[in-house]
Coordinates of C-alpha atoms and ligand atoms in Angstrom, one line a residue:
M1 CA 27.8 61.4 18.5
T2 CA 30.0 62.8 15.9
H3 CA 30.1 61.3 12.5
L4 CA 32.9 58.7 12.0
P5 CA 33.8 58.1 8.3
G6 CA 34.0 54.5 7.2
P7 CA 37.2 52.7 6.0
I8 CA 38.7 54.2 2.9
A9 CA 36.9 53.0 -0.2
P10 CA 38.0 54.8 -3.4
P11 CA 35.8 54.6 -6.5
P12 CA 37.1 52.4 -9.4
R13 CA 39.2 54.6 -11.7
L14 CA 41.2 54.1 -14.8
L15 CA 43.9 56.8 -14.5
M16 CA 44.8 57.8 -18.0
G17 CA 46.2 61.3 -17.3
P18 CA 49.8 62.5 -17.2
G19 CA 50.3 60.9 -13.8
P20 CA 49.6 59.7 -11.2
I21 CA 48.4 56.6 -13.0
S22 CA 46.8 53.3 -11.7
A23 CA 49.6 51.4 -9.9
Y24 CA 50.5 47.8 -10.8
P25 CA 48.4 45.6 -8.5
S26 CA 51.5 43.9 -7.1
V27 CA 53.0 47.2 -6.1
L28 CA 50.0 47.8 -3.9
T29 CA 50.3 44.3 -2.5
A30 CA 54.0 44.9 -1.8
M31 CA 53.1 48.1 0.1
S32 CA 50.7 46.2 2.4
A33 CA 53.5 43.8 3.5
P34 CA 54.3 43.8 7.3
L35 CA 56.7 46.4 8.6
V36 CA 60.1 45.5 10.1
G37 CA 62.4 47.6 12.2
Q38 CA 64.8 50.2 10.8
Y39 CA 67.9 48.1 11.3
D40 CA 66.3 44.7 11.0
P41 CA 68.6 42.6 8.7
F42 CA 65.7 42.1 6.4
M43 CA 65.2 45.9 6.1
T44 CA 68.9 46.7 5.4
A45 CA 69.1 43.7 3.0
T46 CA 66.0 45.1 1.2
M47 CA 67.5 48.5 1.0
T48 CA 70.7 47.1 -0.6
E49 CA 68.7 44.9 -3.0
T50 CA 66.6 47.9 -4.0
Q51 CA 69.8 49.9 -4.7
E52 CA 70.9 47.2 -7.0
L53 CA 67.6 47.0 -8.8
Y54 CA 67.6 50.8 -9.4
R55 CA 71.2 50.6 -10.8
R56 CA 69.7 48.4 -13.5
V57 CA 66.7 50.7 -14.0
W58 CA 69.0 53.8 -14.4
R59 CA 71.6 51.7 -16.3
T60 CA 74.4 52.8 -14.1
R61 CA 77.3 51.5 -12.0
N62 CA 76.9 54.4 -9.6
D63 CA 77.4 53.2 -6.1
A64 CA 75.4 56.2 -5.0
T65 CA 72.0 55.0 -6.1
V66 CA 69.3 55.5 -3.5
L67 CA 65.7 56.5 -2.8
V68 CA 64.8 59.9 -1.3
D69 CA 61.6 59.7 0.7
G70 CA 59.1 62.1 -0.7
T71 CA 57.6 62.8 -4.1
S72 CA 59.7 63.5 -7.2
R73 CA 60.5 67.0 -6.2
A74 CA 62.1 65.7 -3.0
G75 CA 64.7 64.1 -5.3
I76 CA 65.1 67.3 -7.3
E77 CA 65.5 69.4 -4.1
A78 CA 68.0 66.9 -2.6
V79 CA 70.2 67.1 -5.7
M80 CA 70.0 70.9 -5.9
V81 CA 70.7 71.7 -2.3
S82 CA 73.4 69.1 -2.1
L83 CA 75.3 69.9 -5.3
I84 CA 74.8 73.7 -5.5
R85 CA 77.0 76.0 -3.4
P86 CA 75.5 79.5 -2.9
G87 CA 76.5 81.7 -5.9
D88 CA 77.1 78.8 -8.2
R89 CA 76.0 79.4 -11.8
V90 CA 73.2 77.0 -12.8
L91 CA 71.9 76.8 -16.4
V92 CA 68.3 75.6 -16.9
P93 CA 67.0 75.2 -20.4
I94 CA 63.2 75.4 -20.1
F95 CA 60.8 73.7 -22.5
G96 CA 57.8 73.3 -20.2
R97 CA 56.5 73.7 -16.6
F98 CA 59.1 71.4 -15.0
G99 CA 62.0 73.5 -16.3
H100 CA 60.5 76.4 -14.4
L101 CA 60.4 74.2 -11.3
L102 CA 64.1 73.3 -11.7
A103 CA 64.9 77.0 -12.0
E104 CA 62.9 77.9 -9.0
I105 CA 64.4 75.2 -6.8
A106 CA 67.9 76.2 -8.0
E107 CA 67.1 79.8 -7.0
R108 CA 66.0 78.6 -3.5
A109 CA 69.4 76.8 -3.3
L110 CA 71.0 80.2 -3.8
A111 CA 72.3 79.6 -7.3
E112 CA 72.9 82.3 -9.8
V113 CA 70.3 80.9 -12.2
H114 CA 70.4 81.4 -16.0
T115 CA 67.7 80.1 -18.2
I116 CA 67.1 79.7 -21.9
E117 CA 63.6 78.9 -23.2
T118 CA 62.0 77.4 -26.3
E119 CA 58.5 77.4 -27.4
W120 CA 56.2 74.9 -25.6
G121 CA 55.9 71.8 -27.8
Q122 CA 59.5 71.9 -29.0
V123 CA 62.9 70.6 -27.6
F124 CA 66.4 72.1 -27.7
P125 CA 68.9 71.1 -30.4
D126 CA 72.3 70.2 -28.8
A127 CA 74.0 73.2 -30.4
V128 CA 71.7 75.6 -28.6
I129 CA 72.5 74.1 -25.3
E130 CA 76.2 74.1 -26.0
E131 CA 76.1 77.7 -27.0
A132 CA 74.4 78.6 -23.7
V133 CA 76.9 76.5 -21.8
E134 CA 79.8 78.4 -23.4
R135 CA 78.1 81.7 -22.7
V136 CA 77.0 81.1 -19.1
R137 CA 79.9 78.8 -18.0
P138 CA 77.7 77.1 -15.3
T139 CA 78.8 74.6 -12.7
L140 CA 75.6 72.7 -13.2
L141 CA 73.3 72.1 -16.2
A142 CA 69.8 71.1 -15.0
L143 CA 67.6 69.7 -17.8
V144 CA 64.3 67.9 -17.7
Q145 CA 64.1 64.8 -19.9
G146 CA 60.4 64.4 -20.4
D147 CA 58.2 67.3 -19.5
T148 CA 54.6 66.1 -19.1
S149 CA 53.3 69.6 -19.4
T150 CA 54.2 69.6 -23.1
T151 CA 54.7 65.8 -23.6
M152 CA 58.2 66.6 -25.2
N153 CA 61.2 64.3 -24.6
Q154 CA 64.4 66.3 -24.7
P155 CA 67.2 64.3 -26.4
L156 CA 70.0 63.8 -23.8
A157 CA 72.4 61.5 -25.6
G158 CA 74.7 64.3 -26.8
I159 CA 74.5 66.6 -23.8
G160 CA 76.8 64.7 -21.4
E161 CA 79.7 65.1 -23.9
I162 CA 79.1 68.8 -24.1
C163 CA 79.1 69.0 -20.3
A164 CA 82.2 67.0 -20.0
R165 CA 84.0 69.2 -22.5
H166 CA 83.2 72.3 -20.5
G167 CA 83.6 70.8 -17.0
V168 CA 79.9 71.2 -16.2
L169 CA 77.9 68.8 -13.9
F170 CA 74.9 67.3 -15.8
Y171 CA 71.6 66.7 -13.9
T172 CA 68.3 65.5 -15.3
D173 CA 64.8 65.1 -13.9
A174 CA 63.5 61.9 -15.6
T175 CA 60.3 61.6 -13.5
A176 CA 58.0 61.5 -16.4
S177 CA 60.1 59.5 -18.8
L178 CA 62.0 56.8 -16.8
G179 CA 60.7 53.3 -17.5
G180 CA 58.8 54.2 -20.6
N181 CA 61.5 55.9 -22.7
P182 CA 65.2 55.0 -23.2
F183 CA 67.5 56.2 -20.4
E184 CA 71.2 55.6 -20.0
A185 CA 72.7 57.3 -16.9
D186 CA 76.2 56.2 -17.6
G187 CA 76.0 56.1 -21.4
W188 CA 74.8 59.7 -21.5
G189 CA 77.3 61.0 -18.9
L190 CA 74.9 62.0 -16.2
D191 CA 76.2 63.2 -12.8
A192 CA 72.7 63.2 -11.2
A193 CA 69.3 61.9 -12.2
T194 CA 66.1 61.8 -10.2
A195 CA 62.6 60.4 -10.7
G196 CA 59.4 59.4 -9.0
L197 CA 57.2 56.3 -9.1
Q198 CA 53.9 57.7 -10.3
K199 CA 54.6 57.8 -14.1
C200 CA 56.0 54.9 -16.2
L201 CA 57.3 53.0 -13.1
G202 CA 53.7 52.3 -12.1
G203 CA 53.7 53.1 -8.4
P204 CA 52.2 55.8 -6.2
S205 CA 54.0 59.1 -5.6
G206 CA 56.1 59.2 -2.5
S207 CA 59.5 57.8 -3.3
A208 CA 62.2 59.5 -5.4
P209 CA 64.9 57.2 -7.0
V210 CA 68.2 59.2 -7.3
T211 CA 71.5 58.2 -8.8
L212 CA 74.8 60.2 -8.5
S213 CA 78.1 59.9 -10.3
D214 CA 81.3 59.6 -8.3
R215 CA 82.1 63.2 -9.3
A216 CA 78.8 64.4 -7.9
V217 CA 79.5 62.4 -4.7
E218 CA 82.9 64.0 -4.4
I219 CA 81.4 67.5 -4.5
I220 CA 78.8 66.6 -1.9
R221 CA 81.6 65.0 0.3
S222 CA 83.8 68.1 0.0
R223 CA 81.1 70.4 1.5
K224 CA 81.5 71.5 5.1
R225 CA 79.6 69.5 7.6
I226 CA 77.3 71.2 10.0
E227 CA 78.8 69.2 12.9
A228 CA 82.0 71.1 12.4
G229 CA 80.2 73.9 14.2
I230 CA 80.8 76.5 11.5
R231 CA 77.9 78.8 12.0
E232 CA 79.2 82.3 12.4
E233 CA 78.2 85.1 10.1
G234 CA 80.9 86.1 7.7
D235 CA 82.7 82.9 8.2
E236 CA 83.9 81.8 4.7
A237 CA 82.8 78.2 5.3
A238 CA 79.4 79.2 6.7
S239 CA 78.0 79.4 3.2
D240 CA 79.2 76.0 2.3
F241 CA 77.3 73.6 4.3
I242 CA 74.1 71.9 2.9
R243 CA 71.2 74.0 4.0
S244 CA 68.8 71.1 4.6
N245 CA 69.0 68.2 7.0
Y246 CA 66.3 66.0 5.3
F247 CA 67.8 66.5 1.8
D248 CA 71.5 66.3 2.7
L249 CA 72.5 63.7 0.2
G250 CA 75.8 63.2 2.1
M251 CA 73.8 62.1 5.2
I252 CA 71.4 60.1 3.1
L253 CA 74.3 58.2 1.4
D254 CA 75.8 57.5 4.8
Y255 CA 72.4 56.1 5.9
W256 CA 72.1 53.8 2.8
G257 CA 75.9 53.0 2.8
P258 CA 77.7 50.3 4.7
R259 CA 78.0 52.5 7.9
R260 CA 74.2 52.9 8.0
L261 CA 74.5 56.1 10.0
N262 CA 71.1 57.1 11.4
H263 CA 69.3 59.8 9.5
H264 CA 65.6 59.6 8.8
T265 CA 63.5 56.5 9.3
E266 CA 63.3 54.9 5.9
A267 CA 59.6 54.9 4.7
T268 CA 59.3 51.1 4.8
S269 CA 56.1 50.7 2.7
M270 CA 57.4 53.1 0.1
L271 CA 60.6 51.1 -0.1
Y272 CA 58.6 47.9 -0.7
G273 CA 56.6 49.7 -3.4
A274 CA 59.7 51.2 -5.1
R275 CA 61.4 47.8 -5.0
E276 CA 58.4 46.2 -6.7
C277 CA 58.2 48.9 -9.4
A278 CA 61.9 48.2 -10.3
R279 CA 61.5 44.4 -9.9
L280 CA 58.5 44.4 -12.3
L281 CA 60.3 46.5 -14.9
L282 CA 63.3 44.2 -14.8
E283 CA 61.3 41.0 -14.8
E284 CA 59.4 42.1 -17.9
G285 CA 62.6 43.3 -19.4
V286 CA 63.5 47.0 -20.0
D287 CA 63.3 46.6 -23.8
N288 CA 60.0 44.9 -23.6
V289 CA 58.5 47.5 -21.3
L290 CA 59.8 50.3 -23.6
A291 CA 58.3 48.5 -26.5
R292 CA 55.0 48.2 -24.7
H293 CA 55.0 51.9 -23.9
E294 CA 55.9 52.7 -27.5
R295 CA 53.0 50.5 -28.8
A296 CA 50.4 51.8 -26.4
G297 CA 51.5 55.4 -27.1
A298 CA 51.4 54.9 -30.8
A299 CA 48.0 53.4 -30.6
M300 CA 46.6 56.3 -28.4
L301 CA 48.2 58.8 -30.9
A302 CA 46.7 57.0 -33.9
G303 CA 43.4 56.7 -32.0
V304 CA 42.9 60.3 -31.2
Q305 CA 43.9 61.2 -34.7
G306 CA 41.4 58.6 -35.9
L307 CA 38.7 60.6 -33.9
G308 CA 39.7 63.6 -36.0
L309 CA 41.5 65.4 -33.1
V310 CA 44.7 67.4 -33.5
V311 CA 47.8 66.5 -31.6
F312 CA 49.9 69.3 -30.0
G313 CA 53.6 69.8 -30.4
D314 CA 56.5 68.3 -32.3
V315 CA 55.2 64.7 -32.4
A316 CA 58.5 63.3 -33.5
H317 CA 59.9 64.4 -30.1
K318 CA 57.1 63.4 -27.8
M319 CA 57.5 60.9 -25.0
T320 CA 56.0 57.5 -25.7
N321 CA 53.8 57.7 -22.7
V322 CA 51.7 60.8 -23.0
V323 CA 49.9 62.7 -25.8
A324 CA 48.5 66.3 -25.7
V325 CA 45.3 66.6 -27.7
E326 CA 43.9 70.0 -28.8
I327 CA 40.4 70.6 -27.4
P328 CA 38.1 71.1 -30.4
D329 CA 36.6 74.6 -30.9
G330 CA 33.4 75.2 -28.9
V331 CA 34.0 72.3 -26.5
V332 CA 34.5 73.0 -22.8
G333 CA 37.5 70.9 -21.9
D334 CA 36.7 70.4 -18.2
A335 CA 33.1 69.4 -19.0
V336 CA 34.4 66.5 -21.2
R337 CA 36.9 65.5 -18.5
S338 CA 34.2 65.4 -15.8
D339 CA 31.8 63.4 -18.0
L340 CA 34.7 60.9 -18.6
L341 CA 35.3 60.6 -14.9
E342 CA 31.7 60.5 -13.7
D343 CA 30.2 58.3 -16.5
F344 CA 33.1 56.0 -17.3
G345 CA 35.5 56.3 -14.2
I346 CA 38.3 57.4 -16.6
E347 CA 40.6 60.3 -15.7
I348 CA 42.5 62.3 -18.4
G349 CA 44.6 65.4 -17.7
T350 CA 44.1 69.1 -18.0
S351 CA 47.0 71.5 -18.7
F352 CA 49.0 74.3 -17.3
G353 CA 50.3 77.7 -18.3
P354 CA 50.1 78.6 -22.0
L355 CA 48.3 75.3 -22.7
H356 CA 45.6 75.7 -20.0
G357 CA 42.2 75.2 -21.6
R358 CA 43.8 74.4 -24.9
V359 CA 44.8 70.7 -24.6
W360 CA 43.9 67.5 -22.7
R361 CA 46.8 65.2 -21.8
I362 CA 46.3 61.5 -22.1
G363 CA 48.8 59.1 -20.6
T364 CA 49.5 55.5 -21.4
M365 CA 52.0 54.5 -18.8
G366 CA 53.2 51.8 -16.5
Y367 CA 50.3 49.4 -15.7
N368 CA 48.0 51.3 -18.1
A369 CA 50.2 51.0 -21.1
R370 CA 47.8 48.2 -22.1
E371 CA 45.5 47.5 -25.1
D372 CA 42.3 47.3 -23.1
A373 CA 43.1 50.6 -21.2
V374 CA 43.8 52.4 -24.5
L375 CA 40.7 51.1 -26.3
T376 CA 38.4 51.7 -23.4
T377 CA 39.6 55.3 -23.1
L378 CA 39.2 55.9 -26.9
A379 CA 35.7 54.4 -26.9
A380 CA 34.6 56.5 -23.9
L381 CA 36.2 59.7 -25.4
E382 CA 34.3 59.1 -28.6
A383 CA 31.0 58.8 -26.8
V384 CA 31.6 61.8 -24.6
L385 CA 32.8 64.0 -27.5
R386 CA 29.7 63.1 -29.6
R387 CA 27.5 64.1 -26.6
H388 CA 29.3 67.4 -26.6
G389 CA 28.4 68.0 -30.2
V390 CA 31.7 67.0 -31.9
A391 CA 31.2 65.1 -35.2
V392 CA 33.6 62.2 -34.5
P393 CA 33.9 59.3 -36.9
A394 CA 32.1 56.3 -35.4
G395 CA 34.6 53.7 -34.1
G396 CA 37.4 55.5 -35.9
G397 CA 39.6 55.8 -32.8
V398 CA 39.2 52.3 -31.6
E399 CA 39.7 50.8 -35.0
V400 CA 43.0 52.4 -35.9
A401 CA 44.3 51.9 -32.3
T402 CA 43.4 48.2 -32.6
D403 CA 45.3 48.1 -35.9
V404 CA 48.4 49.4 -34.2
F405 CA 48.1 46.7 -31.5
R406 CA 47.6 44.1 -34.1
G407 CA 50.7 45.3 -35.9
A408 CA 48.7 46.4 -39.0
G409 CA 48.7 50.1 -38.3
E410 CA 51.4 52.6 -39.1
A411 CA 54.1 52.9 -36.4
V412 CA 53.4 56.6 -36.4
W413 CA 56.6 57.6 -34.6
T414 CA 59.6 56.1 -32.9
A415 CA 60.9 57.2 -29.6
H416 CA 64.0 59.3 -29.6
A417 CA 66.8 58.8 -27.2
Ligands
LIG1 C1 55.2 64.6 -12.9 C2 56.5 65.2 -12.8 C3 57.1 65.6 -11.6 C4 56.2 65.4 -10.3 O1 56.8 65.8 -9.2 P1 56.1 65.4 -7.8 O2 56.9 66.0 -6.7 O3 56.1 63.9 -7.7 O4 54.7 65.9 -7.9 C5 58.4 66.1 -11.5 N1 59.1 66.3 -12.7 C6 58.6 66.0 -13.9 C7 59.4 66.2 -15.1 C8 57.3 65.4 -14.0 O5 56.8 65.1 -15.2

């Protein structure tokens, strides 16, 4: 007889890394609701309702507000392959790992990709982006809002106006930041924005909310349709059709729109989960949720500083929901992480690229932007650090973090738009 594994039974975990994070319990409950058929009136009504909820999350009137089935990069890829014509110039300002991802995906979409880079731990001043826009003259500017690899939150409020002045489409990846930091799709002049559920929205990965301006939709609609049968080499139009079926936003919009043209089978359980993420955010109130992230983030920041640890990067521009902490000299970062996981059931994050082995990343997002989650993590970190020979002040982290929650501590920083 071959061994048959038992039903899935994950260990209890407090996910305090840069994402994925522990989902809100009601999101998991929503995802276990019974399935209905693809064109059941309940299903189509739920899709329409979810679109309306996400318009309020994105703060947009964009009719074209949908979910792409897949993780966050499914949303990124859908926007890129649908908006970029081969040979289009795309400008990607890179301030962390996800900027490199946008550049790579734009490259795969056959764009002529131009990048500018800033040091990890910094953001771009508007003037630097405008100078690059004037020099490159791109059709599309692709800019990450919050890059979890460095924890930085790129200010976007002034960028839309620059793009409008130069006739450039403006796209942002807000996966890490949406729902925990201010976001204004219409107010900031965005043509496209994408996200995922597994950061501040407090769900599992697997659904990518996307919103598109009318101008973006017009471009997508103007592209040749594959059904037109334009396939011959050298045919002018042959380079124009969208090179993906799954990520063809024209077809995805037709599926979500009033005509409900058959495309993929909408991932029902992910739809339920995404709907509940947005519903919870709006029920608590966007401003209240942002304030909760700001408070939890400030408490975690004050707490790690209270333990004598050094925070990485331009703290004035960090996201509310994640902090990068320099690993003290002589400490093996991964050994501390594994003790936290095995002894306390707490996960914190490692890092990539230039920060690999240099910092831990600790998140306070979604369901876990909570006092007990912050204090438990700080208490456990203190105990583990002491065991690894770091002279940490007893109770220092928990005490100052508690002060922040009680309103007695310094509001160490305020979130930037
Ligand atoms: C976490 C994150 C992603 C994640 O992409 P997945 O496909 O969901 O793994 C994408 N973009 C940014 C900016 C992120 O922080």
